[in-house]
Amino acid sequence: MGKKGDLSNFEHGMVVGARRAGLSISQSAQLLGCSRTTISRVYKEWCEKGKTSSMRQSCGRKCLVDARGQRRMGRLIQADRRATLTEITTRYNRGMQQSICEATTCTTLRRMGYNSRRPHRVPLISTTNRKKRLQFARAHQNWTVEDWKNVAWSDESRFLLRHSDGRVRIWRKQNENMDPSCLVTTVQAGGGGVMVWGMFSWHTLGPLVPIGHCLNATAYLSIVSDHVHPFMTTMYPSSDGYIQQDNAPCHKARIISNWFLEHDNEFTVLKWPPQSPDLNPIEHLWDVVERELRALDVHPTNLYKLQDAILSIWANISKECFQHLVESMPRRIKAVLKAKGGQTQY
């Protein structure tokens, strides 16, 4: 049986068009999936009153927050992103003739495209470092992907044996708070972890070196001489390569600076702005390793197995993955320029 009642504006027009084209009531009803009564009524209203649209859009309860009210609510959100639903409702109702409840506020915000979410965590960048980031971006804004292919990226990262994920949620009754199935166990300092140093370029993944102790200048000098030097001379035999490193104390130590000066005829140290993990694509490779660790069917039960898993995951990162990250460098530079040295989405 065809549908009855009010039709949409489009369906209303289709009925009139079908009848004017010479189709009978039965043929129009079969074509449009409407009842014969609806077809007859709609066409009669068009013939007698010239009615060409449905009144459906005029039905229903009138919205308490009109376009002007939405603009007002939008300004409240822009003024205080951390305001609670109660605070937004209270502030909105001040000076308004008709007040609204929190449910209406919530519905309006969702209609406007707002959702309550956890804020994205970014490093606090000082005014001085914003200027340095902006200077770096301006100096490299004309670099192409071909230029960035000459850079080898390096960094350290630490991976914990166990994770305490505050985002986990469970379903339980009020008296089940201590039920074993409703608990998440924690271990001090994450049960220990493995620290690694790694490097890569557009051309290939470099070595991943486990660090068994705190990385100081002496240990870093061994990494530079044993791993950075052979990688750079092999990948960039024409001495046109750049090695990137952040401004960690061990990287800026005198013995490290002197070593790089002795080898400045083989490659160049890229002058790196402080507080700029968003500019270093290797940070995303650490994210890849972290995600793969969490996705393992059998999680490592000790630090030795964790180290083996990290090395295995690193070795199997696809070429498309790390090349895509290097190819994003022009966009990262533009993002820093747009943010005037501030935080970016990367």
Short mmCIF file of C-alpha atoms in Angstrom, two decimals:
data_model
loop_
_atom_site.label_atom_id
_atom_site.label_comp_id
_atom_site.label_asym_id
_atom_site.label_seq_id
_atom_site.Cartn_x
_atom_site.Cartn_y
_atom_site.Cartn_z
CA MET A 1 0.00 0.00 0.00
CA GLY A 2 1.36 3.43 -0.91
CA LYS A 3 2.26 6.02 1.69
CA LYS A 4 -0.26 8.59 2.80
CA GLY A 5 -0.10 12.04 4.36
CA ASP A 6 2.07 15.03 3.50
CA LEU A 7 4.81 14.56 0.91
CA SER A 8 8.12 16.33 0.68
CA ASN A 9 8.39 19.31 -1.66
CA PHE A 10 10.17 17.13 -4.21
CA GLU A 11 7.51 14.40 -4.07
CA HIS A 12 4.78 17.03 -4.27
CA GLY A 13 6.26 18.33 -7.50
CA MET A 14 6.64 14.81 -8.89
CA VAL A 15 2.92 14.15 -8.39
CA VAL A 16 1.93 17.33 -10.25
CA GLY A 17 4.44 16.59 -13.00
CA ALA A 18 3.18 13.04 -13.47
CA ARG A 19 -0.45 14.11 -13.75
CA ARG A 20 0.37 16.95 -16.14
CA ALA A 21 2.28 14.47 -18.27
CA GLY A 22 -0.96 12.59 -18.83
CA LEU A 23 -0.52 9.72 -16.39
CA SER A 24 -3.67 8.47 -14.71
CA ILE A 25 -4.14 8.52 -10.93
CA SER A 26 -3.42 4.78 -10.75
CA GLN A 27 -0.31 5.08 -12.93
CA SER A 28 1.00 8.03 -10.89
CA ALA A 29 0.36 6.19 -7.63
CA GLN A 30 2.21 3.11 -8.85
CA LEU A 31 5.13 5.16 -10.22
CA LEU A 32 5.63 7.28 -7.08
CA GLY A 33 4.65 4.72 -4.45
CA CYS A 34 1.81 6.84 -3.09
CA SER A 35 -1.84 6.02 -2.45
CA ARG A 36 -4.40 6.99 -5.09
CA THR A 37 -6.09 9.25 -2.51
CA THR A 38 -2.86 11.22 -1.98
CA ILE A 39 -2.31 11.60 -5.73
CA SER A 40 -5.86 12.86 -6.18
CA ARG A 41 -5.64 15.30 -3.26
CA VAL A 42 -2.28 16.79 -4.25
CA TYR A 43 -3.29 17.29 -7.88
CA LYS A 44 -6.65 18.80 -6.88
CA GLU A 45 -4.90 21.32 -4.56
CA TRP A 46 -2.61 22.30 -7.41
CA CYS A 47 -5.49 22.78 -9.83
CA GLU A 48 -7.69 24.76 -7.40
CA LYS A 49 -5.19 26.66 -5.22
CA GLY A 50 -1.95 26.55 -7.18
CA LYS A 51 -0.29 24.82 -4.23
CA THR A 52 3.14 23.57 -5.34
CA SER A 53 4.84 22.58 -2.07
CA SER A 54 4.27 20.50 1.02
CA MET A 55 3.44 22.03 4.39
CA ARG A 56 5.51 19.39 6.17
CA GLN A 57 8.33 21.83 6.96
CA SER A 58 5.90 23.97 8.95
CA CYS A 59 4.95 21.07 11.23
CA GLY A 60 6.49 20.29 14.60
CA ARG A 61 7.48 22.29 17.63
CA LYS A 62 9.21 25.60 16.98
CA CYS A 63 12.94 25.55 17.78
CA LEU A 64 13.69 27.44 20.99
CA VAL A 65 17.10 28.57 19.73
CA ASP A 66 16.85 30.41 16.42
CA ALA A 67 19.71 31.50 14.16
CA ARG A 68 20.40 34.54 16.33
CA GLY A 69 20.47 32.36 19.43
CA GLN A 70 22.91 29.98 17.77
CA ARG A 71 25.25 32.86 17.00
CA ARG A 72 25.04 33.90 20.65
CA MET A 73 25.81 30.37 21.79
CA GLY A 74 28.70 30.17 19.33
CA ARG A 75 30.23 33.30 20.85
CA LEU A 76 29.95 31.77 24.32
CA ILE A 77 31.83 28.68 23.12
CA GLN A 78 34.53 30.76 21.46
CA ALA A 79 34.98 32.78 24.65
CA ASP A 80 35.42 29.71 26.88
CA ARG A 81 36.11 26.37 25.24
CA ARG A 82 36.26 24.61 28.61
CA ALA A 83 32.84 25.75 29.84
CA THR A 84 30.55 22.98 31.05
CA LEU A 85 27.05 22.42 29.70
CA THR A 86 25.62 23.97 32.86
CA GLU A 87 27.81 27.06 32.54
CA ILE A 88 26.93 27.53 28.87
CA THR A 89 23.21 27.24 29.63
CA THR A 90 23.43 29.69 32.54
CA ARG A 91 25.34 32.27 30.51
CA TYR A 92 23.00 31.89 27.55
CA ASN A 93 19.89 32.45 29.69
CA ARG A 94 21.18 35.73 31.11
CA GLY A 95 19.14 38.54 29.59
CA MET A 96 16.98 36.19 27.53
CA GLN A 97 13.19 36.37 27.73
CA GLN A 98 12.79 32.64 27.23
CA SER A 99 15.25 30.41 29.05
CA ILE A 100 16.35 26.98 27.88
CA CYS A 101 17.41 23.82 29.68
CA GLU A 102 20.70 21.92 29.42
CA ALA A 103 19.14 19.32 27.11
CA THR A 104 18.21 22.07 24.64
CA THR A 105 21.73 23.49 24.89
CA CYS A 106 23.19 20.07 24.16
CA THR A 107 20.88 19.54 21.19
CA THR A 108 21.66 22.99 19.80
CA LEU A 109 25.40 22.53 20.13
CA ARG A 110 25.25 19.21 18.31
CA ARG A 111 23.15 20.80 15.57
CA MET A 112 25.83 23.48 15.26
CA GLY A 113 28.54 20.79 14.90
CA TYR A 114 30.03 21.05 18.40
CA ASN A 115 30.95 17.94 20.40
CA SER A 116 32.63 17.55 23.78
CA ARG A 117 36.05 15.98 23.19
CA ARG A 118 39.38 15.62 24.93
CA PRO A 119 41.73 18.50 23.98
CA HIS A 120 44.67 17.61 21.76
CA ARG A 121 47.88 17.68 23.82
CA VAL A 122 50.64 19.88 22.43
CA PRO A 123 53.91 21.15 23.92
CA LEU A 124 53.92 24.61 25.48
CA ILE A 125 55.97 26.82 23.16
CA SER A 126 57.60 29.92 24.62
CA THR A 127 57.63 33.24 22.78
CA THR A 128 61.34 32.90 22.05
CA ASN A 129 60.96 29.42 20.63
CA ARG A 130 57.97 30.49 18.52
CA LYS A 131 60.26 33.01 16.85
CA LYS A 132 62.92 30.35 16.25
CA ARG A 133 60.36 27.96 14.77
CA LEU A 134 59.08 30.72 12.52
CA GLN A 135 62.62 31.58 11.41
CA PHE A 136 63.27 27.92 10.56
CA ALA A 137 60.05 27.68 8.57
CA ARG A 138 60.82 30.85 6.62
CA ALA A 139 64.35 29.63 5.86
CA HIS A 140 63.00 26.34 4.48
CA GLN A 141 59.69 27.41 2.92
CA ASN A 142 61.12 26.98 -0.57
CA TRP A 143 62.51 23.52 0.06
CA THR A 144 60.90 20.87 -2.11
CA VAL A 145 60.43 17.19 -1.39
CA GLU A 146 63.66 16.59 -3.32
CA ASP A 147 65.49 18.82 -0.84
CA TRP A 148 63.99 17.00 2.16
CA LYS A 149 65.11 13.68 0.69
CA ASN A 150 68.64 14.70 1.64
CA VAL A 151 67.77 14.82 5.35
CA ALA A 152 68.24 11.90 7.74
CA TRP A 153 65.91 12.10 10.74
CA SER A 154 66.84 10.85 14.21
CA ASP A 155 65.38 10.70 17.69
CA GLU A 156 65.00 8.62 20.85
CA SER A 157 61.84 7.09 22.25
CA ARG A 158 60.82 4.96 25.21
CA PHE A 159 58.27 2.14 25.09
CA LEU A 160 56.68 0.83 28.27
CA LEU A 161 56.06 -2.83 29.04
CA ARG A 162 52.59 -2.06 30.36
CA HIS A 163 50.23 0.81 29.63
CA SER A 164 47.69 2.55 31.81
CA ASP A 165 45.05 3.75 29.40
CA GLY A 166 42.76 6.30 31.01
CA ARG A 167 40.36 6.09 28.06
CA VAL A 168 39.20 2.56 28.88
CA ARG A 169 35.52 2.36 29.88
CA ILE A 170 33.58 -0.61 31.21
CA TRP A 171 29.96 -1.53 31.91
CA ARG A 172 29.25 -2.38 35.57
CA LYS A 173 26.61 -2.10 38.24
CA GLN A 174 26.98 0.14 41.29
CA ASN A 175 28.16 -2.67 43.58
CA GLU A 176 30.59 -4.21 41.07
CA ASN A 177 33.37 -1.64 41.40
CA MET A 178 35.83 -4.17 42.90
CA ASP A 179 34.86 -7.12 40.73
CA PRO A 180 38.07 -8.51 39.09
CA SER A 181 36.53 -8.18 35.64
CA CYS A 182 35.94 -4.47 36.31
CA LEU A 183 39.50 -3.60 37.38
CA VAL A 184 42.48 -2.31 35.41
CA THR A 185 45.78 -3.23 37.03
CA THR A 186 48.66 -0.73 37.13
CA VAL A 187 52.37 -1.16 37.72
CA GLN A 188 54.70 1.53 39.01
CA ALA A 189 56.57 3.24 36.14
CA GLY A 190 54.72 1.05 33.67
CA GLY A 191 56.66 -2.07 34.73
CA GLY A 192 59.80 -0.72 33.09
CA GLY A 193 60.47 0.05 29.48
CA VAL A 194 62.89 -0.04 26.57
CA MET A 195 64.56 3.07 25.22
CA VAL A 196 65.71 3.11 21.61
CA TRP A 197 67.44 5.50 19.22
CA GLY A 198 66.62 5.40 15.53
CA MET A 199 67.11 7.20 12.26
CA PHE A 200 65.72 7.10 8.73
CA SER A 201 65.63 9.05 5.50
CA TRP A 202 63.38 9.05 2.45
CA HIS A 203 65.60 6.39 0.91
CA THR A 204 65.59 3.78 3.66
CA LEU A 205 65.07 2.98 7.31
CA GLY A 206 68.21 3.39 9.34
CA PRO A 207 69.36 1.41 12.38
CA LEU A 208 67.33 1.13 15.56
CA VAL A 209 69.63 0.97 18.57
CA PRO A 210 68.45 -0.17 22.03
CA ILE A 211 69.79 1.99 24.85
CA GLY A 212 70.36 0.01 28.00
CA HIS A 213 70.92 3.02 30.23
CA CYS A 214 70.38 6.75 30.36
CA LEU A 215 71.57 8.35 27.15
CA ASN A 216 74.42 10.71 28.01
CA ALA A 217 76.95 12.46 25.78
CA THR A 218 79.43 9.55 25.87
CA ALA A 219 76.81 7.00 24.87
CA TYR A 220 75.48 9.29 22.16
CA LEU A 221 78.98 9.76 20.77
CA SER A 222 79.19 5.99 20.29
CA ILE A 223 75.87 6.04 18.42
CA VAL A 224 76.98 8.93 16.21
CA SER A 225 80.31 7.32 15.31
CA ASP A 226 79.03 3.75 14.95
CA HIS A 227 75.67 4.38 13.25
CA VAL A 228 75.18 7.95 12.04
CA HIS A 229 78.53 8.20 10.28
CA PRO A 230 78.28 5.01 8.18
CA PHE A 231 74.64 5.72 7.33
CA MET A 232 75.35 9.25 6.11
CA THR A 233 78.46 8.37 4.10
CA THR A 234 76.64 5.45 2.46
CA MET A 235 73.38 7.21 1.65
CA TYR A 236 74.93 10.58 0.72
CA PRO A 237 78.35 9.88 -0.82
CA SER A 238 78.32 13.32 -2.45
CA SER A 239 78.40 14.97 1.01
CA ASP A 240 75.05 16.70 0.35
CA GLY A 241 73.21 15.08 3.26
CA TYR A 242 71.86 16.64 6.45
CA ILE A 243 71.53 14.93 9.81
CA GLN A 244 68.65 16.12 11.95
CA GLN A 245 68.69 15.89 15.74
CA ASP A 246 66.74 17.76 18.40
CA ASN A 247 68.20 19.96 21.12
CA ALA A 248 68.49 17.38 23.89
CA PRO A 249 71.44 18.12 26.25
CA CYS A 250 73.40 15.05 25.11
CA HIS A 251 73.05 16.17 21.48
CA LYS A 252 74.45 19.63 22.25
CA ALA A 253 77.38 18.46 24.38
CA ARG A 254 80.82 19.78 23.44
CA ILE A 255 82.26 16.39 22.49
CA ILE A 256 79.33 15.87 20.11
CA SER A 257 79.67 19.32 18.55
CA ASN A 258 83.42 18.77 18.09
CA TRP A 259 82.82 15.40 16.43
CA PHE A 260 80.40 16.91 13.93
CA LEU A 261 82.85 19.72 13.19
CA GLU A 262 85.51 17.13 12.35
CA HIS A 263 83.14 15.54 9.83
CA ASP A 264 81.50 18.66 8.37
CA ASN A 265 83.10 17.86 5.00
CA GLU A 266 80.99 14.67 4.83
CA PHE A 267 77.55 15.91 5.93
CA THR A 268 75.88 18.86 7.62
CA VAL A 269 74.00 19.08 10.92
CA LEU A 270 70.58 20.63 10.27
CA LYS A 271 70.03 23.56 12.63
CA TRP A 272 66.86 22.51 14.43
CA PRO A 273 64.38 24.79 16.23
CA PRO A 274 63.52 23.89 19.86
CA GLN A 275 60.17 22.38 20.89
CA SER A 276 59.46 21.13 17.38
CA PRO A 277 58.43 17.45 17.50
CA ASP A 278 55.66 18.31 15.03
CA LEU A 279 58.31 19.04 12.41
CA ASN A 280 60.13 15.74 12.90
CA PRO A 281 58.46 12.93 10.90
CA ILE A 282 60.17 10.24 12.97
CA GLU A 283 57.69 11.01 15.75
CA HIS A 284 55.02 9.41 13.58
CA LEU A 285 57.14 6.30 13.17
CA TRP A 286 57.21 5.99 16.96
CA ASP A 287 53.41 6.16 16.85
CA VAL A 288 53.40 3.34 14.31
CA VAL A 289 55.56 1.18 16.57
CA GLU A 290 53.35 1.97 19.58
CA ARG A 291 50.16 1.05 17.74
CA GLU A 292 51.64 -2.19 16.44
CA LEU A 293 52.80 -3.12 19.95
CA ARG A 294 49.29 -2.64 21.33
CA ALA A 295 47.81 -4.64 18.47
CA LEU A 296 49.92 -7.74 19.14
CA ASP A 297 47.91 -10.87 19.87
CA VAL A 298 50.47 -11.91 22.51
CA HIS A 299 51.88 -8.95 24.42
CA PRO A 300 55.52 -9.05 25.58
CA THR A 301 55.83 -10.24 29.17
CA ASN A 302 59.35 -8.96 29.86
CA LEU A 303 61.75 -6.30 28.63
CA TYR A 304 63.70 -8.69 26.40
CA LYS A 305 60.59 -9.73 24.49
CA LEU A 306 59.48 -6.09 24.33
CA GLN A 307 62.81 -5.13 22.76
CA ASP A 308 62.58 -7.94 20.21
CA ALA A 309 59.04 -6.88 19.31
CA ILE A 310 60.09 -3.24 18.82
CA LEU A 311 63.00 -4.23 16.57
CA SER A 312 60.75 -6.51 14.52
CA ILE A 313 58.07 -3.86 14.07
CA TRP A 314 60.66 -1.25 13.06
CA ALA A 315 62.19 -3.56 10.46
CA ASN A 316 58.79 -4.17 8.87
CA ILE A 317 57.67 -0.56 8.49
CA SER A 318 56.75 -0.13 4.85
CA LYS A 319 58.71 2.10 2.50
CA GLU A 320 55.50 3.89 1.53
CA CYS A 321 54.94 4.79 5.18
CA PHE A 322 58.20 6.60 5.89
CA GLN A 323 58.45 8.12 2.42
CA HIS A 324 54.99 9.61 2.82
CA LEU A 325 56.14 11.21 6.09
CA VAL A 326 59.13 12.87 4.43
CA GLU A 327 56.89 14.06 1.59
CA SER A 328 54.73 15.84 4.19
CA MET A 329 57.55 18.23 5.14
CA PRO A 330 56.49 21.11 2.82
CA ARG A 331 53.01 20.94 4.38
CA ARG A 332 54.49 20.95 7.88
CA ILE A 333 56.53 24.03 7.08
CA LYS A 334 53.44 25.79 5.72
CA ALA A 335 51.54 24.86 8.88
CA VAL A 336 54.21 26.47 11.08
CA LEU A 337 54.15 29.59 8.91
CA LYS A 338 50.37 29.74 9.15
CA ALA A 339 50.54 29.31 12.94
CA LYS A 340 53.27 31.99 13.14
CA GLY A 341 55.56 29.57 14.91
CA GLY A 342 52.85 28.12 17.15
CA GLN A 343 51.47 24.59 17.46
CA THR A 344 50.33 22.71 14.37
CA GLN A 345 48.10 19.71 13.73
CA TYR A 346 51.17 17.52 13.28
#
